[in-house]
Amino acid sequence: MAISYHRPTKIIVDLQAIKQNLKNELAHNQGKDVFVAVKANGYGHGAVPVSKAALESGVTGLCVATIDEAIELRESGIDAPILCLGIVAISVLPLALTYDITIPVATLDWLYAADEALKTATKPLNIHIAVDTGMGRIGFVHPEDVQTAALFLDSVETMTWEGIFTHFSTADQEEDMYWQKQNQRFQEVLTQLPRLPRYVHVSNSATSIWHDDLGNMVRFGIAMYGLNPSGTALVESYPLYPALSLVSELVQVKQVPQGEGIGYGKTYETSEEEWIGTVPIGYADGYIRKMQGFHVLVEGQVCEIVGRVCMDQLMIRLPKEVAIGTRVTLIGKDCGNEITLQEVAEHVGTIHYEVSCLFSERIPREYI
Ligand SMILES: Cc1ncc(COP(=O)(O)O)c(C=O)c1O
């Protein structure tokens, strides 16, 4: 997809906010290695600049979801440890070795196949054992299989056993019974192992902020971007500074008589003579049709999005005539007013993670 640099719509990422969030997290989790989650293009913020800022802040490594995301980081010159959190096909393991990417194992069949595939490799592949303690996603379910995997890894030369981890499904909720259950299961798995590897990790942002966990490494994602993992359910234990703003400019402003339709389907009709502004962003940018009825900020004033959001443009109702080229803030601060990713998420009935990940490649990212 072509990045649309010649259009006034852009995402502005405040790398100082990211650094401040990481400074707070490193102080909060002293003694643990922090790996930051930069999968999905750094949750829409841009994987490479975010990774570089995070490494400058003192984090140990990076987490991605796919081998290709890891390769993008390596090709940008990053040589820090990279852990892939998703299952990787055996056929892809030579790439993992070439690019020095750590890989999870979730089944014994995969482990034995990986050993066969790596017999002729000149160096061992770094492996973390994934344990499914109740997320139901990836990982060994039976403790005896974890034990078998650990013993096998210690007996072969094709792989190095560097870590073991699990992932909690309810760490961002006030009710922590299920979190406790998963934690307990993981502890039991650990007690049955012949030894512990270098990294034991269970923490995403929510676990790191709200729970006492037993790991020595954190997989820190959403809170690095300044967003409360729980949305609004729980209060963060240190301040989080949102890093992402989304801005554009008015490209047309017109006075529309009463009774005229705005947008596809004529879902909005002017109730009086109204000033209507056009903003060059639409659902192809990830600013989805459900945003109709929400608002943006123009000169600090709340302006409703009227009519359906189009593929590349949307229309807003202005309080008065405003000059073409005036800034439109879709997410972020403007003259003392603010629109948060959380508010956008609430309007469309989802979570802020999804909103920022959906912003398409077409929107240029600018870093300050
Ligand atoms: C396995 C795993 N660990 C860590 C994270 C980071 O989570 P968060 O962004 O909530 O900190 C994720 C994100 O989805 C994940 O899938």
Short mmCIF file of C-alpha atoms and ligand atoms in Angstrom, two decimals:
data_model
loop_
_atom_site.label_atom_id
_atom_site.label_comp_id
_atom_site.label_asym_id
_atom_site.label_seq_id
_atom_site.Cartn_x
_atom_site.Cartn_y
_atom_site.Cartn_z
CA MET A 1 0.00 0.00 0.00
CA ALA A 2 1.31 3.45 -0.88
CA ILE A 3 1.96 5.62 2.16
CA SER A 4 0.07 8.87 1.48
CA TYR A 5 2.66 11.47 2.39
CA HIS A 6 1.03 14.09 0.17
CA ARG A 7 -2.18 14.25 2.17
CA PRO A 8 -2.46 16.13 5.47
CA THR A 9 -3.58 13.08 7.48
CA LYS A 10 -0.89 11.64 9.75
CA ILE A 11 -0.25 9.75 12.96
CA ILE A 12 2.13 11.55 15.30
CA VAL A 13 3.98 9.30 17.73
CA ASP A 14 5.54 10.90 20.77
CA LEU A 15 8.63 8.80 21.43
CA GLN A 16 9.32 10.75 24.64
CA ALA A 17 6.00 9.48 26.01
CA ILE A 18 7.06 5.92 25.18
CA LYS A 19 10.41 6.49 26.88
CA GLN A 20 8.72 7.94 29.97
CA ASN A 21 6.33 4.98 30.18
CA LEU A 22 9.29 2.60 29.95
CA LYS A 23 11.28 4.54 32.55
CA ASN A 24 8.34 4.12 34.93
CA GLU A 25 7.98 0.42 34.10
CA LEU A 26 11.70 -0.26 34.54
CA ALA A 27 11.56 1.42 37.96
CA HIS A 28 8.37 -0.51 38.84
CA ASN A 29 9.87 -3.85 37.81
CA GLN A 30 13.45 -3.48 38.97
CA GLY A 31 15.59 -6.55 38.48
CA LYS A 32 13.47 -7.98 35.67
CA ASP A 33 14.35 -7.98 32.00
CA VAL A 34 11.78 -6.04 30.02
CA PHE A 35 10.97 -7.19 26.49
CA VAL A 36 8.55 -4.86 24.71
CA ALA A 37 5.77 -6.04 22.41
CA VAL A 38 6.20 -4.35 19.04
CA LYS A 39 4.11 -6.81 17.07
CA ALA A 40 1.47 -5.56 14.62
CA ASN A 41 3.70 -2.65 13.62
CA GLY A 42 4.17 -1.61 17.24
CA TYR A 43 0.39 -1.70 17.83
CA GLY A 44 0.08 0.67 14.87
CA HIS A 45 2.71 3.10 16.20
CA GLY A 46 5.53 1.88 13.92
CA ALA A 47 7.63 -1.11 14.97
CA VAL A 48 11.10 0.12 14.04
CA PRO A 49 11.10 3.64 15.60
CA VAL A 50 9.30 2.34 18.72
CA SER A 51 11.80 -0.53 19.08
CA LYS A 52 14.76 1.84 18.75
CA ALA A 53 13.30 4.24 21.33
CA ALA A 54 12.56 1.35 23.69
CA LEU A 55 16.08 -0.03 23.41
CA GLU A 56 17.49 3.45 24.09
CA SER A 57 15.35 3.43 27.26
CA GLY A 58 17.09 0.31 28.53
CA VAL A 59 14.77 -2.57 27.67
CA THR A 60 16.45 -5.91 26.97
CA GLY A 61 14.55 -7.20 23.98
CA LEU A 62 11.57 -7.16 21.67
CA CYS A 63 8.55 -9.42 21.12
CA VAL A 64 6.91 -9.91 17.74
CA ALA A 65 4.15 -12.19 16.48
CA THR A 66 5.69 -13.38 13.22
CA ILE A 67 9.08 -14.11 11.72
CA ASP A 68 8.54 -11.38 9.13
CA GLU A 69 8.06 -8.79 11.87
CA ALA A 70 11.36 -9.91 13.40
CA ILE A 71 13.14 -9.74 10.03
CA GLU A 72 11.89 -6.17 9.53
CA LEU A 73 13.54 -5.23 12.83
CA ARG A 74 16.80 -7.01 12.00
CA GLU A 75 16.94 -5.39 8.57
CA SER A 76 16.61 -1.99 10.23
CA GLY A 77 19.84 -2.71 12.09
CA ILE A 78 18.41 -3.85 15.45
CA ASP A 79 20.56 -6.57 17.04
CA ALA A 80 18.79 -6.90 20.42
CA PRO A 81 17.17 -10.23 21.39
CA ILE A 82 13.87 -10.83 19.57
CA LEU A 83 11.29 -13.34 20.78
CA CYS A 84 8.59 -14.47 18.36
CA LEU A 85 5.36 -15.13 20.28
CA GLY A 86 3.57 -17.04 17.53
CA ILE A 87 4.06 -20.63 16.39
CA VAL A 88 6.47 -20.90 13.49
CA ALA A 89 6.39 -23.54 10.73
CA ILE A 90 9.33 -25.96 10.72
CA SER A 91 10.15 -24.89 7.16
CA VAL A 92 10.79 -21.35 8.44
CA LEU A 93 13.36 -22.35 11.10
CA PRO A 94 16.40 -21.69 8.88
CA LEU A 95 15.23 -18.06 8.68
CA ALA A 96 14.87 -17.92 12.46
CA LEU A 97 18.48 -19.09 12.75
CA THR A 98 19.79 -16.71 10.11
CA TYR A 99 18.12 -13.73 11.76
CA ASP A 100 18.77 -14.92 15.32
CA ILE A 101 15.12 -15.03 16.39
CA THR A 102 13.95 -16.89 19.49
CA ILE A 103 11.04 -19.24 18.87
CA PRO A 104 8.34 -20.75 21.11
CA VAL A 105 7.61 -24.48 21.27
CA ALA A 106 4.07 -25.60 22.05
CA THR A 107 3.97 -29.32 21.17
CA LEU A 108 6.30 -32.31 21.35
CA ASP A 109 5.71 -33.15 17.67
CA TRP A 110 6.96 -29.70 16.68
CA LEU A 111 9.99 -30.10 18.95
CA TYR A 112 11.02 -33.45 17.45
CA ALA A 113 10.46 -32.14 13.91
CA ALA A 114 12.53 -29.04 14.71
CA ASP A 115 15.38 -31.21 15.99
CA GLU A 116 15.37 -33.20 12.74
CA ALA A 117 15.20 -30.05 10.61
CA LEU A 118 18.08 -28.41 12.47
CA LYS A 119 20.49 -31.40 12.42
CA THR A 120 22.73 -29.77 9.83
CA ALA A 121 22.56 -26.26 11.29
CA THR A 122 25.80 -24.71 12.44
CA LYS A 123 24.38 -23.08 15.60
CA PRO A 124 21.54 -23.88 18.02
CA LEU A 125 18.13 -22.22 17.84
CA ASN A 126 16.95 -20.36 20.95
CA ILE A 127 13.72 -21.82 22.31
CA HIS A 128 11.12 -20.75 24.90
CA ILE A 129 8.60 -23.34 26.08
CA ALA A 130 5.01 -22.06 25.91
CA VAL A 131 2.67 -23.37 28.61
CA ASP A 132 -1.10 -23.08 28.25
CA THR A 133 -2.37 -22.60 31.80
CA GLY A 134 -5.85 -21.53 30.77
CA MET A 135 -5.70 -19.12 27.85
CA GLY A 136 -6.51 -21.95 25.44
CA ARG A 137 -4.30 -20.48 22.73
CA ILE A 138 -0.75 -21.84 22.36
CA GLY A 139 1.33 -23.97 24.67
CA PHE A 140 1.67 -27.34 26.35
CA VAL A 141 -1.34 -28.25 28.45
CA HIS A 142 0.05 -31.25 30.38
CA PRO A 143 2.88 -30.67 32.89
CA GLU A 144 4.46 -34.03 31.98
CA ASP A 145 4.79 -32.86 28.35
CA VAL A 146 6.55 -29.70 29.54
CA GLN A 147 8.93 -31.88 31.52
CA THR A 148 9.56 -34.11 28.47
CA ALA A 149 10.18 -31.02 26.33
CA ALA A 150 12.62 -29.58 28.88
CA LEU A 151 14.57 -32.83 29.18
CA PHE A 152 14.64 -33.20 25.40
CA LEU A 153 15.87 -29.63 24.90
CA ASP A 154 18.65 -30.22 27.41
CA SER A 155 19.69 -33.39 25.57
CA VAL A 156 20.01 -32.02 22.03
CA GLU A 157 22.55 -29.73 20.36
CA THR A 158 20.18 -28.30 17.79
CA MET A 159 18.37 -26.03 20.27
CA THR A 160 19.10 -24.02 23.41
CA TRP A 161 16.41 -23.89 26.08
CA GLU A 162 16.36 -20.21 27.05
CA GLY A 163 12.89 -19.60 28.46
CA ILE A 164 9.51 -20.78 29.65
CA PHE A 165 6.32 -18.74 29.71
CA THR A 166 2.58 -18.59 30.00
CA HIS A 167 0.00 -15.94 29.19
CA PHE A 168 -2.84 -14.79 31.44
CA SER A 169 -6.31 -14.18 30.06
CA THR A 170 -7.78 -12.05 32.86
CA ALA A 171 -4.87 -10.01 34.23
CA ASP A 172 -6.73 -6.78 33.40
CA GLN A 173 -9.80 -7.60 35.49
CA GLU A 174 -10.52 -6.80 39.10
CA GLU A 175 -11.68 -10.35 39.85
CA ASP A 176 -8.44 -12.33 40.03
CA MET A 177 -9.55 -15.91 40.79
CA TYR A 178 -8.80 -17.14 37.28
CA TRP A 179 -5.48 -15.29 37.24
CA GLN A 180 -4.59 -17.05 40.50
CA LYS A 181 -5.59 -20.39 39.02
CA GLN A 182 -3.38 -19.89 35.96
CA ASN A 183 -0.53 -18.67 38.14
CA GLN A 184 -0.85 -21.70 40.41
CA ARG A 185 -0.83 -24.07 37.43
CA PHE A 186 2.30 -22.43 36.09
CA GLN A 187 4.03 -22.69 39.45
CA GLU A 188 3.22 -26.39 39.56
CA VAL A 189 4.69 -26.86 36.10
CA LEU A 190 7.88 -25.12 37.20
CA THR A 191 8.31 -27.26 40.31
CA GLN A 192 8.35 -30.40 38.16
CA LEU A 193 11.21 -29.24 35.97
CA PRO A 194 14.80 -30.44 36.33
CA ARG A 195 16.02 -26.82 36.19
CA LEU A 196 14.76 -23.40 35.26
CA PRO A 197 15.95 -21.68 32.08
CA ARG A 198 17.35 -18.16 32.00
CA TYR A 199 13.94 -16.53 31.42
CA VAL A 200 10.69 -17.33 33.20
CA HIS A 201 7.96 -14.96 32.03
CA VAL A 202 4.25 -14.51 32.57
CA SER A 203 3.74 -10.75 32.58
CA ASN A 204 1.98 -8.70 29.99
CA SER A 205 1.33 -5.04 30.90
CA ALA A 206 -1.67 -5.85 33.07
CA THR A 207 0.14 -8.52 35.09
CA SER A 208 3.14 -6.26 35.47
CA ILE A 209 1.02 -3.36 36.73
CA TRP A 210 -1.54 -5.16 38.90
CA HIS A 211 -0.11 -8.52 40.03
CA ASP A 212 2.86 -9.96 41.86
CA ASP A 213 4.23 -12.47 39.44
CA LEU A 214 6.94 -15.05 39.69
CA GLY A 215 8.83 -14.26 36.50
CA ASN A 216 12.14 -12.55 35.84
CA MET A 217 11.11 -11.13 32.48
CA VAL A 218 8.18 -8.96 31.35
CA ARG A 219 6.50 -8.88 27.94
CA PHE A 220 5.37 -5.28 28.05
CA GLY A 221 3.02 -4.01 25.36
CA ILE A 222 0.04 -1.70 25.58
CA ALA A 223 1.19 0.30 28.61
CA MET A 224 4.40 1.28 26.81
CA TYR A 225 2.14 3.08 24.33
CA GLY A 226 0.56 4.92 27.27
CA LEU A 227 -2.72 3.03 27.33
CA ASN A 228 -4.35 1.48 30.39
CA PRO A 229 -4.54 -2.30 29.67
CA SER A 230 -7.95 -2.52 31.37
CA GLY A 231 -9.48 0.37 29.45
CA THR A 232 -11.06 2.14 32.41
CA ALA A 233 -11.77 -0.80 34.75
CA LEU A 234 -8.62 -0.52 36.88
CA VAL A 235 -6.47 2.43 37.89
CA GLU A 236 -2.87 2.23 36.71
CA SER A 237 -0.25 2.21 39.46
CA TYR A 238 1.92 4.81 37.73
CA PRO A 239 0.98 7.47 35.17
CA LEU A 240 0.76 6.40 31.54
CA TYR A 241 1.39 8.90 28.75
CA PRO A 242 -0.42 8.17 25.46
CA ALA A 243 2.00 8.29 22.54
CA LEU A 244 -0.34 8.39 19.55
CA SER A 245 -2.16 11.33 18.00
CA LEU A 246 -4.10 11.24 14.74
CA VAL A 247 -4.51 14.53 12.91
CA SER A 248 -5.61 15.84 9.56
CA GLU A 249 -6.76 19.12 7.99
CA LEU A 250 -9.92 20.49 6.50
CA VAL A 251 -9.72 20.16 2.72
CA GLN A 252 -13.11 21.72 1.97
CA VAL A 253 -15.53 23.85 3.96
CA LYS A 254 -18.96 24.79 2.67
CA GLN A 255 -22.23 26.24 3.83
CA VAL A 256 -24.99 23.75 3.18
CA PRO A 257 -28.65 24.83 3.15
CA GLN A 258 -31.22 23.22 5.45
CA GLY A 259 -32.63 19.85 4.37
CA GLU A 260 -29.59 18.67 2.35
CA GLY A 261 -28.17 15.15 2.67
CA ILE A 262 -24.57 14.50 3.71
CA GLY A 263 -22.70 11.36 2.65
CA TYR A 264 -23.67 7.97 1.20
CA GLY A 265 -27.20 6.88 1.93
CA LYS A 266 -28.18 10.40 3.06
CA THR A 267 -28.06 9.23 6.67
CA TYR A 268 -27.62 12.82 7.85
CA GLU A 269 -29.72 15.78 6.78
CA THR A 270 -28.88 19.34 7.71
CA SER A 271 -31.46 20.66 10.17
CA GLU A 272 -30.62 24.28 9.36
CA GLU A 273 -28.02 26.06 7.28
CA GLU A 274 -24.82 24.35 8.43
CA TRP A 275 -21.07 24.65 7.92
CA ILE A 276 -19.78 21.27 6.75
CA GLY A 277 -16.08 20.41 6.59
CA THR A 278 -14.47 17.54 4.69
CA VAL A 279 -11.55 15.64 6.25
CA PRO A 280 -9.35 13.32 4.16
CA ILE A 281 -9.49 10.14 6.22
CA GLY A 282 -11.82 7.17 5.90
CA TYR A 283 -12.34 3.51 6.52
CA ALA A 284 -9.47 2.54 4.21
CA ASP A 285 -7.25 4.25 6.80
CA GLY A 286 -8.78 2.17 9.59
CA TYR A 287 -11.06 5.00 10.67
CA ILE A 288 -14.11 2.82 10.34
CA ARG A 289 -17.72 3.55 9.36
CA LYS A 290 -18.84 3.04 12.95
CA MET A 291 -17.18 6.38 13.74
CA GLN A 292 -20.23 8.17 12.33
CA GLY A 293 -21.80 10.18 15.15
CA PHE A 294 -18.49 10.45 17.04
CA HIS A 295 -16.54 13.70 16.96
CA VAL A 296 -13.22 15.37 16.20
CA LEU A 297 -11.65 18.58 17.50
CA VAL A 298 -11.26 21.73 15.42
CA GLU A 299 -9.70 24.72 17.18
CA GLY A 300 -10.41 22.85 20.42
CA GLN A 301 -14.13 22.56 19.66
CA VAL A 302 -16.00 19.27 19.46
CA CYS A 303 -17.38 18.73 15.93
CA GLU A 304 -19.67 15.81 15.13
CA ILE A 305 -18.87 13.40 12.30
CA VAL A 306 -21.99 13.64 10.14
CA GLY A 307 -23.11 11.17 7.50
CA ARG A 308 -21.37 7.91 6.73
CA VAL A 309 -17.60 7.72 6.87
CA CYS A 310 -16.44 7.11 3.26
CA MET A 311 -13.44 5.06 2.15
CA ASP A 312 -11.11 8.08 2.06
CA GLN A 313 -13.03 11.03 3.49
CA LEU A 314 -15.50 12.03 6.16
CA MET A 315 -17.59 15.08 6.86
CA ILE A 316 -17.96 17.07 10.07
CA ARG A 317 -20.34 19.79 11.24
CA LEU A 318 -18.46 22.97 12.08
CA PRO A 319 -19.75 25.63 14.49
CA LYS A 320 -18.83 28.38 12.01
CA GLU A 321 -16.85 28.97 8.87
CA VAL A 322 -13.31 27.68 9.39
CA ALA A 323 -10.40 28.11 6.98
CA ILE A 324 -9.36 25.29 4.71
CA GLY A 325 -6.12 23.84 6.07
CA THR A 326 -7.24 24.14 9.71
CA ARG A 327 -6.02 21.21 11.80
CA VAL A 328 -8.50 18.46 12.67
CA THR A 329 -7.60 16.30 15.68
CA LEU A 330 -9.13 12.83 15.57
CA ILE A 331 -7.08 11.49 18.50
CA GLY A 332 -5.02 13.63 20.82
CA LYS A 333 -5.05 17.07 22.40
CA ASP A 334 -6.19 20.35 20.87
CA CYS A 335 -6.48 23.66 22.74
CA GLY A 336 -7.10 22.07 26.14
CA ASN A 337 -9.54 19.47 24.85
CA GLU A 338 -8.68 15.79 24.18
CA ILE A 339 -9.96 12.72 22.36
CA THR A 340 -8.46 9.45 23.59
CA LEU A 341 -8.09 6.10 21.87
CA GLN A 342 -10.19 4.71 24.71
CA GLU A 343 -13.08 7.02 23.78
CA VAL A 344 -12.85 5.97 20.15
CA ALA A 345 -12.81 2.31 21.24
CA GLU A 346 -15.87 2.82 23.42
CA HIS A 347 -17.73 4.49 20.56
CA VAL A 348 -17.20 1.52 18.24
CA GLY A 349 -17.59 -1.10 20.97
CA THR A 350 -14.07 -2.46 21.03
CA ILE A 351 -10.74 -2.06 22.86
CA HIS A 352 -8.06 0.57 22.19
CA TYR A 353 -5.61 -2.19 21.16
CA GLU A 354 -7.80 -2.92 18.15
CA VAL A 355 -8.28 0.73 17.19
CA SER A 356 -4.56 1.53 17.00
CA CYS A 357 -3.69 -1.74 15.23
CA LEU A 358 -6.29 -1.03 12.54
CA PHE A 359 -4.77 2.28 11.40
CA SER A 360 -3.57 1.36 7.96
CA GLU A 361 -0.20 1.69 6.37
CA ARG A 362 -1.63 4.48 4.16
CA ILE A 363 -1.34 6.94 7.08
CA PRO A 364 2.22 8.27 7.42
CA ARG A 365 3.73 8.08 10.93
CA GLU A 366 5.67 11.10 12.15
CA TYR A 367 7.93 10.81 15.21
CA ILE A 368 8.60 13.57 17.72
C1 LIG B 1 1.94 -13.62 24.56
C2 LIG B 1 1.82 -12.16 24.75
N1 LIG B 1 2.61 -11.57 25.66
C3 LIG B 1 2.56 -10.24 25.88
C4 LIG B 1 1.68 -9.43 25.18
C5 LIG B 1 1.63 -7.96 25.48
O1 LIG B 1 0.41 -7.68 26.07
P1 LIG B 1 0.01 -6.19 26.52
O2 LIG B 1 -0.02 -5.40 25.25
O3 LIG B 1 -1.34 -6.35 27.10
O4 LIG B 1 1.04 -5.75 27.46
C6 LIG B 1 0.84 -10.01 24.25
C7 LIG B 1 -0.11 -9.16 23.51
O5 LIG B 1 -1.12 -9.50 23.01
C8 LIG B 1 0.91 -11.41 24.02
O6 LIG B 1 0.13 -12.02 23.12
#
